């Protein structure tokens, strides 16, 4: 039996569920509570949807439809979780989709009406979930706590995308969730690093200290890359912890062709997907878009389905690009896929990766040019 809690954030559409999820995970990160947000609904959202400019969110956000395969993948990831989870399962699960709730342990319910809370309370109780909180969501007004035990009840206000701020209710709820996620970060880190498949295993915070940098797992800056890379030998490496996509891509390229493993909260220690380049790549999972400029080739990977499964991408082909040009890689992708794509173009003069929160620039992760070093910013 999996002992890590999986806490459902449940409520009708437009109740502020996704904004609440984002504010809670930010608060828990600040408190050092190790966890992972599993967005078990095909709405194409993530932290980037709260942090990137609104115009970019509208461009990147991909609405999808639940399918039996989608539900099965989510259930599989929930069952084998390696960290405490916060789970966003969407606003209107069907009977088949309710299987996701069977793999959760607790529930935080939020709705704009008493009827919405009644509906989700019945749903949580039907699946044996322990209810942590029941919140009435309103755009105006102020937070209000009506009861704390046994269930946190009250009003939460102002959960608007991009403008929502963590108020009294978020703080109180995060405090309650932190007690449920009782594993210390040191305990989890030690457990996971002991299982690393390589002799050299680093977490990103430890890596920052090795590099003599002020960076943390939450605030890596591109300028931190050169000293960090210089501190790590070119041997097989396992990298653990929360960090930007360009950080992971840079270290995979740094140690290549030696093996590089990253820790995925859904599946544990994982190799990046192996991506081959072909003249006419066809994939049921990824759509490729390219744009050639005078300085580089822009390559964007767009998922065709809302929930990417590692096993579905084992035979992925990417387009052949001009080997004399640098490559800028873009896409809302898990690290194990972004890194795999970067490795496929390691023979190019330089590579850069776009992060959604910095959509107007890319971070150089590998370069053979003295004029363009890792950590440099390429303006797009």
mmCIF file of C-alpha atoms in Angstrom:
data_model
loop_
_atom_site.group_PDB
_atom_site.id
_atom_site.type_symbol
_atom_site.label_atom_id
_atom_site.label_comp_id
_atom_site.label_asym_id
_atom_site.label_seq_id
_atom_site.Cartn_x
_atom_site.Cartn_y
_atom_site.Cartn_z
ATOM 1 C CA UNK A 1 0.000 0.000 0.000
ATOM 2 C CA UNK A 2 1.290 3.470 -0.901
ATOM 3 C CA UNK A 3 1.717 5.524 2.288
ATOM 4 C CA UNK A 4 2.104 8.924 0.619
ATOM 5 C CA UNK A 5 -1.084 11.033 0.781
ATOM 6 C CA UNK A 6 -2.826 12.060 -2.449
ATOM 7 C CA UNK A 7 -4.978 15.105 -1.717
ATOM 8 C CA UNK A 8 -7.723 15.873 -4.227
ATOM 9 C CA UNK A 9 -8.645 19.499 -4.933
ATOM 10 C CA UNK A 10 -12.259 19.056 -6.020
ATOM 11 C CA UNK A 11 -14.948 21.447 -7.169
ATOM 12 C CA UNK A 12 -17.168 22.468 -10.074
ATOM 13 C CA UNK A 13 -15.778 24.316 -13.111
ATOM 14 C CA UNK A 14 -14.975 28.010 -12.548
ATOM 15 C CA UNK A 15 -14.781 27.603 -8.790
ATOM 16 C CA UNK A 16 -11.139 28.729 -8.573
ATOM 17 C CA UNK A 17 -9.843 25.166 -8.188
ATOM 18 C CA UNK A 18 -6.750 25.591 -10.401
ATOM 19 C CA UNK A 19 -5.789 28.948 -8.860
ATOM 20 C CA UNK A 20 -6.169 27.483 -5.367
ATOM 21 C CA UNK A 21 -3.975 24.543 -6.375
ATOM 22 C CA UNK A 22 -1.272 26.919 -7.593
ATOM 23 C CA UNK A 23 -1.386 29.136 -4.477
ATOM 24 C CA UNK A 24 -1.249 26.100 -2.189
ATOM 25 C CA UNK A 25 1.720 24.505 -3.931
ATOM 26 C CA UNK A 26 3.619 27.815 -3.857
ATOM 27 C CA UNK A 27 2.956 28.167 -0.140
ATOM 28 C CA UNK A 28 3.987 24.578 0.564
ATOM 29 C CA UNK A 29 7.203 25.019 -1.434
ATOM 30 C CA UNK A 30 8.036 28.099 0.625
ATOM 31 C CA UNK A 31 7.619 25.960 3.740
ATOM 32 C CA UNK A 32 9.886 23.251 2.328
ATOM 33 C CA UNK A 33 7.087 20.662 2.084
ATOM 34 C CA UNK A 34 8.081 18.176 -0.613
ATOM 35 C CA UNK A 35 5.192 17.281 -2.900
ATOM 36 C CA UNK A 36 4.083 17.153 -6.520
ATOM 37 C CA UNK A 37 0.994 18.542 -8.233
ATOM 38 C CA UNK A 38 -0.606 15.925 -10.472
ATOM 39 C CA UNK A 39 -3.039 17.671 -12.786
ATOM 40 C CA UNK A 40 -5.247 14.705 -13.540
ATOM 41 C CA UNK A 41 -7.464 16.608 -15.958
ATOM 42 C CA UNK A 42 -6.805 17.268 -19.652
ATOM 43 C CA UNK A 43 -6.848 21.073 -19.508
ATOM 44 C CA UNK A 44 -3.199 21.682 -20.386
ATOM 45 C CA UNK A 45 -2.512 23.759 -17.286
ATOM 46 C CA UNK A 46 0.443 23.922 -14.934
ATOM 47 C CA UNK A 47 2.276 26.498 -12.806
ATOM 48 C CA UNK A 48 3.180 28.262 -16.040
ATOM 49 C CA UNK A 49 -0.521 29.095 -16.567
ATOM 50 C CA UNK A 50 -0.384 31.321 -13.474
ATOM 51 C CA UNK A 51 3.112 32.725 -14.071
ATOM 52 C CA UNK A 52 3.357 33.331 -17.820
ATOM 53 C CA UNK A 53 1.788 36.448 -19.360
ATOM 54 C CA UNK A 54 -1.953 35.982 -20.126
ATOM 55 C CA UNK A 55 -1.450 36.189 -23.904
ATOM 56 C CA UNK A 56 1.084 33.366 -23.753
ATOM 57 C CA UNK A 57 -1.213 31.248 -21.585
ATOM 58 C CA UNK A 58 -3.988 31.537 -24.162
ATOM 59 C CA UNK A 59 -1.543 30.401 -26.832
ATOM 60 C CA UNK A 60 -0.116 27.446 -24.893
ATOM 61 C CA UNK A 61 -3.208 26.217 -23.071
ATOM 62 C CA UNK A 62 -4.567 23.076 -24.691
ATOM 63 C CA UNK A 63 -8.003 21.820 -23.808
ATOM 64 C CA UNK A 64 -8.371 18.083 -24.207
ATOM 65 C CA UNK A 65 -10.887 15.366 -23.588
ATOM 66 C CA UNK A 66 -10.813 12.609 -21.010
ATOM 67 C CA UNK A 67 -10.326 9.154 -22.467
ATOM 68 C CA UNK A 68 -10.096 5.699 -20.978
ATOM 69 C CA UNK A 69 -6.351 5.631 -21.700
ATOM 70 C CA UNK A 70 -5.915 9.021 -20.011
ATOM 71 C CA UNK A 71 -7.730 7.859 -16.890
ATOM 72 C CA UNK A 72 -5.736 4.621 -16.743
ATOM 73 C CA UNK A 73 -2.427 6.514 -16.968
ATOM 74 C CA UNK A 74 -3.441 8.899 -14.207
ATOM 75 C CA UNK A 75 -4.527 6.007 -11.979
ATOM 76 C CA UNK A 76 -1.238 4.211 -12.632
ATOM 77 C CA UNK A 77 0.787 7.290 -11.697
ATOM 78 C CA UNK A 78 -1.278 7.811 -8.563
ATOM 79 C CA UNK A 79 -0.819 4.212 -7.479
ATOM 80 C CA UNK A 80 2.983 4.325 -7.815
ATOM 81 C CA UNK A 81 3.518 7.862 -6.467
ATOM 82 C CA UNK A 82 6.930 8.617 -4.987
ATOM 83 C CA UNK A 83 5.940 11.829 -3.174
ATOM 84 C CA UNK A 84 2.875 13.274 -1.472
ATOM 85 C CA UNK A 85 0.534 14.529 -4.200
ATOM 86 C CA UNK A 86 -1.943 17.338 -4.710
ATOM 87 C CA UNK A 87 -4.404 16.156 -7.365
ATOM 88 C CA UNK A 88 -6.558 18.334 -9.628
ATOM 89 C CA UNK A 89 -9.080 15.985 -11.247
ATOM 90 C CA UNK A 90 -11.211 18.496 -13.149
ATOM 91 C CA UNK A 91 -14.671 19.856 -12.475
ATOM 92 C CA UNK A 92 -17.046 17.265 -13.920
ATOM 93 C CA UNK A 93 -15.687 13.705 -13.669
ATOM 94 C CA UNK A 94 -17.828 10.975 -15.222
ATOM 95 C CA UNK A 95 -18.395 7.655 -13.509
ATOM 96 C CA UNK A 96 -15.407 6.165 -15.362
ATOM 97 C CA UNK A 97 -13.210 9.151 -14.467
ATOM 98 C CA UNK A 98 -14.164 8.773 -10.819
ATOM 99 C CA UNK A 99 -11.678 5.883 -10.731
ATOM 100 C CA UNK A 100 -9.063 8.598 -10.182
ATOM 101 C CA UNK A 101 -10.648 9.399 -6.822
ATOM 102 C CA UNK A 102 -10.218 5.800 -5.693
ATOM 103 C CA UNK A 103 -6.456 6.399 -5.654
ATOM 104 C CA UNK A 104 -6.702 9.581 -3.549
ATOM 105 C CA UNK A 105 -6.701 9.701 0.234
ATOM 106 C CA UNK A 106 -8.033 13.166 1.164
ATOM 107 C CA UNK A 107 -10.081 15.964 -0.399
ATOM 108 C CA UNK A 108 -10.183 19.759 -0.329
ATOM 109 C CA UNK A 109 -13.540 20.899 -1.724
ATOM 110 C CA UNK A 110 -14.228 24.317 -3.224
ATOM 111 C CA UNK A 111 -17.365 25.694 -4.898
ATOM 112 C CA UNK A 112 -19.146 28.990 -5.522
ATOM 113 C CA UNK A 113 -22.477 27.630 -4.251
ATOM 114 C CA UNK A 114 -23.754 25.358 -1.464
ATOM 115 C CA UNK A 115 -25.107 23.008 -4.149
ATOM 116 C CA UNK A 116 -21.618 22.652 -5.643
ATOM 117 C CA UNK A 117 -20.163 21.748 -2.262
ATOM 118 C CA UNK A 118 -22.994 19.258 -1.623
ATOM 119 C CA UNK A 119 -22.292 17.526 -4.937
ATOM 120 C CA UNK A 120 -18.566 17.199 -4.308
ATOM 121 C CA UNK A 121 -19.011 16.215 -0.660
ATOM 122 C CA UNK A 122 -21.171 13.294 -1.777
ATOM 123 C CA UNK A 123 -18.552 12.384 -4.405
ATOM 124 C CA UNK A 124 -15.706 12.429 -1.860
ATOM 125 C CA UNK A 125 -17.676 10.390 0.645
ATOM 126 C CA UNK A 126 -18.643 7.832 -2.020
ATOM 127 C CA UNK A 127 -14.963 7.177 -2.672
ATOM 128 C CA UNK A 128 -13.930 7.101 0.978
ATOM 129 C CA UNK A 129 -11.916 10.327 0.983
ATOM 130 C CA UNK A 130 -11.216 12.133 4.232
ATOM 131 C CA UNK A 131 -12.430 15.721 3.759
ATOM 132 C CA UNK A 132 -9.881 18.288 4.912
ATOM 133 C CA UNK A 133 -11.689 21.509 3.923
ATOM 134 C CA UNK A 134 -14.918 22.817 2.408
ATOM 135 C CA UNK A 135 -14.524 26.316 0.966
ATOM 136 C CA UNK A 136 -17.039 28.753 -0.481
ATOM 137 C CA UNK A 137 -15.342 30.610 -3.338
ATOM 138 C CA UNK A 138 -16.211 34.216 -4.184
ATOM 139 C CA UNK A 139 -14.457 36.798 -6.339
ATOM 140 C CA UNK A 140 -15.358 39.680 -4.015
ATOM 141 C CA UNK A 141 -15.275 39.995 -0.258
ATOM 142 C CA UNK A 142 -12.672 38.679 2.148
ATOM 143 C CA UNK A 143 -11.514 35.356 3.528
ATOM 144 C CA UNK A 144 -13.480 34.062 6.493
ATOM 145 C CA UNK A 145 -12.958 30.992 8.677
ATOM 146 C CA UNK A 146 -16.210 29.561 10.058
ATOM 147 C CA UNK A 147 -14.808 26.351 11.579
ATOM 148 C CA UNK A 148 -11.408 24.685 11.863
ATOM 149 C CA UNK A 149 -12.181 21.219 13.263
ATOM 150 C CA UNK A 150 -12.771 18.559 12.213
ATOM 151 C CA UNK A 151 -13.130 20.134 8.750
ATOM 152 C CA UNK A 152 -11.801 23.572 7.805
ATOM 153 C CA UNK A 153 -14.819 25.584 6.589
ATOM 154 C CA UNK A 154 -15.220 29.145 5.430
ATOM 155 C CA UNK A 155 -14.975 31.587 2.557
ATOM 156 C CA UNK A 156 -12.035 32.141 0.215
ATOM 157 C CA UNK A 157 -12.038 35.260 -1.945
ATOM 158 C CA UNK A 158 -10.293 36.606 -5.027
ATOM 159 C CA UNK A 159 -9.155 33.403 -6.760
ATOM 160 C CA UNK A 160 -8.581 35.043 -10.130
ATOM 161 C CA UNK A 161 -5.945 33.809 -12.564
ATOM 162 C CA UNK A 162 -2.763 35.966 -12.541
ATOM 163 C CA UNK A 163 -4.159 38.274 -9.842
ATOM 164 C CA UNK A 164 -5.077 35.812 -7.093
ATOM 165 C CA UNK A 165 -3.101 36.314 -3.896
ATOM 166 C CA UNK A 166 -2.616 33.870 -1.053
ATOM 167 C CA UNK A 167 -4.704 35.131 1.858
ATOM 168 C CA UNK A 168 -5.666 33.893 5.295
ATOM 169 C CA UNK A 169 -7.516 30.810 4.044
ATOM 170 C CA UNK A 170 -4.658 29.643 1.819
ATOM 171 C CA UNK A 171 -2.254 30.011 4.763
ATOM 172 C CA UNK A 172 -4.534 28.054 7.090
ATOM 173 C CA UNK A 173 -5.182 25.317 4.516
ATOM 174 C CA UNK A 174 -1.492 25.015 3.644
ATOM 175 C CA UNK A 175 -0.766 24.573 7.342
ATOM 176 C CA UNK A 176 -3.300 21.742 7.490
ATOM 177 C CA UNK A 177 -1.896 20.056 4.361
ATOM 178 C CA UNK A 178 1.675 20.366 5.641
ATOM 179 C CA UNK A 179 0.720 18.236 8.634
ATOM 180 C CA UNK A 180 -0.697 15.567 6.319
ATOM 181 C CA UNK A 181 2.460 15.577 4.196
ATOM 182 C CA UNK A 182 4.485 14.613 7.232
ATOM 183 C CA UNK A 183 7.631 13.493 5.391
ATOM 184 C CA UNK A 184 10.540 15.861 5.836
ATOM 185 C CA UNK A 185 12.376 16.956 2.702
ATOM 186 C CA UNK A 186 15.587 15.451 4.098
ATOM 187 C CA UNK A 187 13.862 12.113 4.705
ATOM 188 C CA UNK A 188 12.429 12.007 1.188
ATOM 189 C CA UNK A 189 15.664 13.151 -0.390
ATOM 190 C CA UNK A 190 17.706 10.527 1.446
ATOM 191 C CA UNK A 191 15.234 7.798 0.471
ATOM 192 C CA UNK A 192 15.256 8.769 -3.206
ATOM 193 C CA UNK A 193 18.984 9.448 -3.522
ATOM 194 C CA UNK A 194 19.761 6.051 -2.011
ATOM 195 C CA UNK A 195 17.813 4.524 -4.893
ATOM 196 C CA UNK A 196 19.711 6.505 -7.562
ATOM 197 C CA UNK A 197 21.053 4.277 -10.380
ATOM 198 C CA UNK A 198 24.458 6.025 -10.657
ATOM 199 C CA UNK A 199 27.374 6.470 -8.292
ATOM 200 C CA UNK A 200 27.169 10.270 -8.591
ATOM 201 C CA UNK A 201 23.754 11.519 -7.468
ATOM 202 C CA UNK A 202 23.076 15.193 -6.714
ATOM 203 C CA UNK A 203 20.077 17.229 -5.736
ATOM 204 C CA UNK A 204 19.798 20.677 -7.255
ATOM 205 C CA UNK A 205 20.241 22.498 -3.929
ATOM 206 C CA UNK A 206 23.426 20.503 -3.241
ATOM 207 C CA UNK A 207 24.556 21.317 -6.752
ATOM 208 C CA UNK A 208 24.130 25.029 -6.071
ATOM 209 C CA UNK A 209 26.345 24.733 -3.000
ATOM 210 C CA UNK A 210 29.002 22.847 -4.964
ATOM 211 C CA UNK A 211 29.016 25.660 -7.500
ATOM 212 C CA UNK A 212 29.393 28.309 -4.815
ATOM 213 C CA UNK A 213 26.148 29.845 -6.052
ATOM 214 C CA UNK A 214 23.312 31.564 -4.271
ATOM 215 C CA UNK A 215 20.842 29.626 -6.384
ATOM 216 C CA UNK A 216 18.237 27.434 -4.746
ATOM 217 C CA UNK A 217 15.961 24.743 -6.111
ATOM 218 C CA UNK A 218 13.333 27.452 -6.600
ATOM 219 C CA UNK A 219 15.401 30.323 -7.951
ATOM 220 C CA UNK A 220 18.041 29.063 -10.345
ATOM 221 C CA UNK A 221 19.246 31.810 -12.661
ATOM 222 C CA UNK A 222 20.927 31.266 -16.066
ATOM 223 C CA UNK A 223 24.122 32.871 -14.762
ATOM 224 C CA UNK A 224 24.421 29.974 -12.287
ATOM 225 C CA UNK A 225 24.965 27.456 -15.082
ATOM 226 C CA UNK A 226 28.706 27.927 -15.894
ATOM 227 C CA UNK A 227 29.994 27.468 -12.304
ATOM 228 C CA UNK A 228 27.537 24.621 -11.696
ATOM 229 C CA UNK A 229 28.619 22.758 -14.831
ATOM 230 C CA UNK A 230 32.290 23.290 -14.000
ATOM 231 C CA UNK A 231 31.780 21.681 -10.587
ATOM 232 C CA UNK A 232 30.474 18.350 -11.923
ATOM 233 C CA UNK A 233 32.653 15.729 -13.666
ATOM 234 C CA UNK A 234 31.532 14.272 -17.004
ATOM 235 C CA UNK A 235 30.411 10.929 -15.592
ATOM 236 C CA UNK A 236 27.069 9.154 -15.300
ATOM 237 C CA UNK A 237 24.816 11.410 -13.255
ATOM 238 C CA UNK A 238 21.498 11.245 -11.398
ATOM 239 C CA UNK A 239 19.928 14.664 -10.740
ATOM 240 C CA UNK A 240 17.198 15.163 -8.142
ATOM 241 C CA UNK A 241 14.991 18.079 -7.146
ATOM 242 C CA UNK A 242 12.946 20.960 -8.471
ATOM 243 C CA UNK A 243 14.671 22.939 -11.187
ATOM 244 C CA UNK A 244 13.971 24.596 -14.553
ATOM 245 C CA UNK A 245 13.963 22.614 -17.788
ATOM 246 C CA UNK A 246 17.135 24.324 -19.029
ATOM 247 C CA UNK A 247 19.040 23.220 -15.931
ATOM 248 C CA UNK A 248 18.235 19.555 -16.571
ATOM 249 C CA UNK A 249 18.971 19.844 -20.290
ATOM 250 C CA UNK A 250 22.333 21.494 -19.607
ATOM 251 C CA UNK A 251 23.515 18.715 -17.283
ATOM 252 C CA UNK A 252 22.320 15.923 -19.540
ATOM 253 C CA UNK A 253 24.322 17.472 -22.394
ATOM 254 C CA UNK A 254 27.271 18.128 -20.078
ATOM 255 C CA UNK A 255 27.713 14.442 -19.187
ATOM 256 C CA UNK A 256 26.658 12.991 -22.574
ATOM 257 C CA UNK A 257 27.240 10.326 -23.793
ATOM 258 C CA UNK A 258 27.338 9.108 -20.191
ATOM 259 C CA UNK A 259 23.901 8.117 -18.798
ATOM 260 C CA UNK A 260 21.790 10.852 -17.224
ATOM 261 C CA UNK A 261 18.859 10.061 -14.918
ATOM 262 C CA UNK A 262 16.290 12.443 -13.495
ATOM 263 C CA UNK A 263 13.765 11.850 -10.748
ATOM 264 C CA UNK A 264 10.154 11.966 -11.883
ATOM 265 C CA UNK A 265 7.591 12.034 -9.052
ATOM 266 C CA UNK A 266 5.287 9.807 -11.106
ATOM 267 C CA UNK A 267 7.747 7.055 -12.034
ATOM 268 C CA UNK A 268 10.922 7.525 -9.951
ATOM 269 C CA UNK A 269 14.394 7.527 -11.512
ATOM 270 C CA UNK A 270 14.023 7.856 -15.258
ATOM 271 C CA UNK A 271 16.248 8.122 -18.318
ATOM 272 C CA UNK A 272 15.269 10.820 -20.812
ATOM 273 C CA UNK A 273 13.278 9.465 -23.738
ATOM 274 C CA UNK A 274 15.521 8.461 -26.648
ATOM 275 C CA UNK A 275 14.653 10.672 -29.620
ATOM 276 C CA UNK A 276 15.909 9.940 -33.141
ATOM 277 C CA UNK A 277 15.953 12.438 -36.009
ATOM 278 C CA UNK A 278 14.255 11.526 -39.288
ATOM 279 C CA UNK A 279 13.370 13.330 -42.525
ATOM 280 C CA UNK A 280 9.605 12.895 -42.128
ATOM 281 C CA UNK A 281 8.826 12.279 -38.462
ATOM 282 C CA UNK A 282 5.351 10.981 -37.722
ATOM 283 C CA UNK A 283 3.925 10.753 -34.223
ATOM 284 C CA UNK A 284 0.477 10.238 -32.753
ATOM 285 C CA UNK A 285 1.679 12.047 -29.633
ATOM 286 C CA UNK A 286 3.836 15.031 -30.686
ATOM 287 C CA UNK A 287 3.339 17.627 -33.424
ATOM 288 C CA UNK A 288 6.530 19.373 -34.592
ATOM 289 C CA UNK A 289 6.705 22.963 -35.790
ATOM 290 C CA UNK A 290 9.879 24.591 -37.102
ATOM 291 C CA UNK A 291 10.867 28.104 -38.108
ATOM 292 C CA UNK A 292 14.212 28.993 -39.662
ATOM 293 C CA UNK A 293 15.818 32.335 -38.820
ATOM 294 C CA UNK A 294 19.213 33.791 -39.707
ATOM 295 C CA UNK A 295 20.628 32.838 -36.289
ATOM 296 C CA UNK A 296 18.933 29.555 -35.399
ATOM 297 C CA UNK A 297 16.184 27.017 -36.092
ATOM 298 C CA UNK A 298 13.161 27.249 -33.808
ATOM 299 C CA UNK A 299 11.717 23.827 -32.928
ATOM 300 C CA UNK A 300 8.466 23.532 -31.035
ATOM 301 C CA UNK A 301 7.073 20.247 -29.734
ATOM 302 C CA UNK A 302 3.323 20.366 -29.207
ATOM 303 C CA UNK A 303 1.655 17.436 -27.442
ATOM 304 C CA UNK A 304 -1.389 16.093 -29.297
ATOM 305 C CA UNK A 305 -2.802 14.633 -26.100
ATOM 306 C CA UNK A 306 -3.118 16.187 -22.655
ATOM 307 C CA UNK A 307 -1.261 13.559 -20.631
ATOM 308 C CA UNK A 308 2.076 12.349 -21.941
ATOM 309 C CA UNK A 309 3.054 8.818 -21.047
ATOM 310 C CA UNK A 310 6.714 7.789 -21.044
ATOM 311 C CA UNK A 311 6.043 4.444 -22.696
ATOM 312 C CA UNK A 312 4.166 6.052 -25.597
ATOM 313 C CA UNK A 313 7.264 8.039 -26.596
ATOM 314 C CA UNK A 314 9.884 5.315 -26.803
ATOM 315 C CA UNK A 315 10.033 5.443 -30.608
ATOM 316 C CA UNK A 316 9.729 9.206 -31.037
ATOM 317 C CA UNK A 317 11.264 10.819 -34.125
ATOM 318 C CA UNK A 318 12.090 14.524 -34.397
ATOM 319 C CA UNK A 319 12.772 16.444 -37.641
ATOM 320 C CA UNK A 320 16.240 16.662 -39.159
ATOM 321 C CA UNK A 321 17.479 20.280 -38.875
ATOM 322 C CA UNK A 322 20.342 22.205 -40.464
ATOM 323 C CA UNK A 323 23.395 20.897 -38.581
ATOM 324 C CA UNK A 324 25.255 24.185 -39.115
ATOM 325 C CA UNK A 325 22.697 26.202 -37.126
ATOM 326 C CA UNK A 326 21.872 26.472 -33.462
ATOM 327 C CA UNK A 327 18.535 25.110 -32.227
ATOM 328 C CA UNK A 328 16.008 26.750 -29.905
ATOM 329 C CA UNK A 329 13.679 24.126 -28.363
ATOM 330 C CA UNK A 330 10.243 25.083 -27.096
ATOM 331 C CA UNK A 331 7.308 23.142 -25.713
ATOM 332 C CA UNK A 332 5.234 22.536 -22.595
ATOM 333 C CA UNK A 333 6.838 19.180 -21.839
ATOM 334 C CA UNK A 334 7.952 17.020 -18.914
ATOM 335 C CA UNK A 335 11.671 17.218 -18.226
ATOM 336 C CA UNK A 336 12.310 13.654 -19.405
ATOM 337 C CA UNK A 337 10.986 14.578 -22.857
ATOM 338 C CA UNK A 338 12.550 18.040 -23.132
ATOM 339 C CA UNK A 339 15.939 16.582 -22.187
ATOM 340 C CA UNK A 340 15.537 13.735 -24.681
ATOM 341 C CA UNK A 341 14.843 16.219 -27.476
ATOM 342 C CA UNK A 342 17.860 18.319 -26.510
ATOM 343 C CA UNK A 343 20.113 15.248 -26.586
ATOM 344 C CA UNK A 344 18.905 14.457 -30.114
ATOM 345 C CA UNK A 345 20.491 17.730 -31.344
ATOM 346 C CA UNK A 346 23.706 17.605 -29.321
ATOM 347 C CA UNK A 347 25.879 17.812 -32.448
ATOM 348 C CA UNK A 348 24.566 21.235 -33.433
ATOM 349 C CA UNK A 349 26.716 24.348 -32.776
ATOM 350 C CA UNK A 350 24.551 25.399 -29.822
ATOM 351 C CA UNK A 351 21.253 24.602 -28.139
ATOM 352 C CA UNK A 352 18.877 26.756 -26.120
ATOM 353 C CA UNK A 353 15.661 25.933 -24.261
ATOM 354 C CA UNK A 354 12.592 28.127 -23.804
ATOM 355 C CA UNK A 355 10.885 28.283 -20.425
ATOM 356 C CA UNK A 356 7.193 29.207 -20.537
ATOM 357 C CA UNK A 357 7.548 31.853 -17.824
ATOM 358 C CA UNK A 358 10.248 33.547 -19.969
ATOM 359 C CA UNK A 359 8.582 33.069 -23.322
ATOM 360 C CA UNK A 360 10.487 35.907 -25.022
ATOM 361 C CA UNK A 361 13.921 34.375 -24.459
ATOM 362 C CA UNK A 362 15.739 31.068 -24.432
ATOM 363 C CA UNK A 363 18.572 29.850 -22.217
ATOM 364 C CA UNK A 364 21.663 28.390 -23.875
ATOM 365 C CA UNK A 365 22.304 24.899 -22.469
ATOM 366 C CA UNK A 366 25.180 23.792 -24.731
ATOM 367 C CA UNK A 367 27.560 25.650 -27.039
ATOM 368 C CA UNK A 368 30.704 25.000 -29.039
ATOM 369 C CA UNK A 369 31.180 28.715 -29.648
ATOM 370 C CA UNK A 370 33.368 30.887 -27.449
ATOM 371 C CA UNK A 371 30.936 33.746 -28.052
ATOM 372 C CA UNK A 372 27.896 31.917 -26.685
ATOM 373 C CA UNK A 373 28.254 30.099 -23.391
ATOM 374 C CA UNK A 374 25.768 28.049 -21.369
ATOM 375 C CA UNK A 375 23.539 30.378 -19.399
ATOM 376 C CA UNK A 376 23.496 33.037 -22.112
ATOM 377 C CA UNK A 377 20.072 34.400 -23.048
ATOM 378 C CA UNK A 378 18.884 34.350 -26.632
ATOM 379 C CA UNK A 379 16.224 36.985 -27.303
ATOM 380 C CA UNK A 380 13.425 35.640 -29.467
#
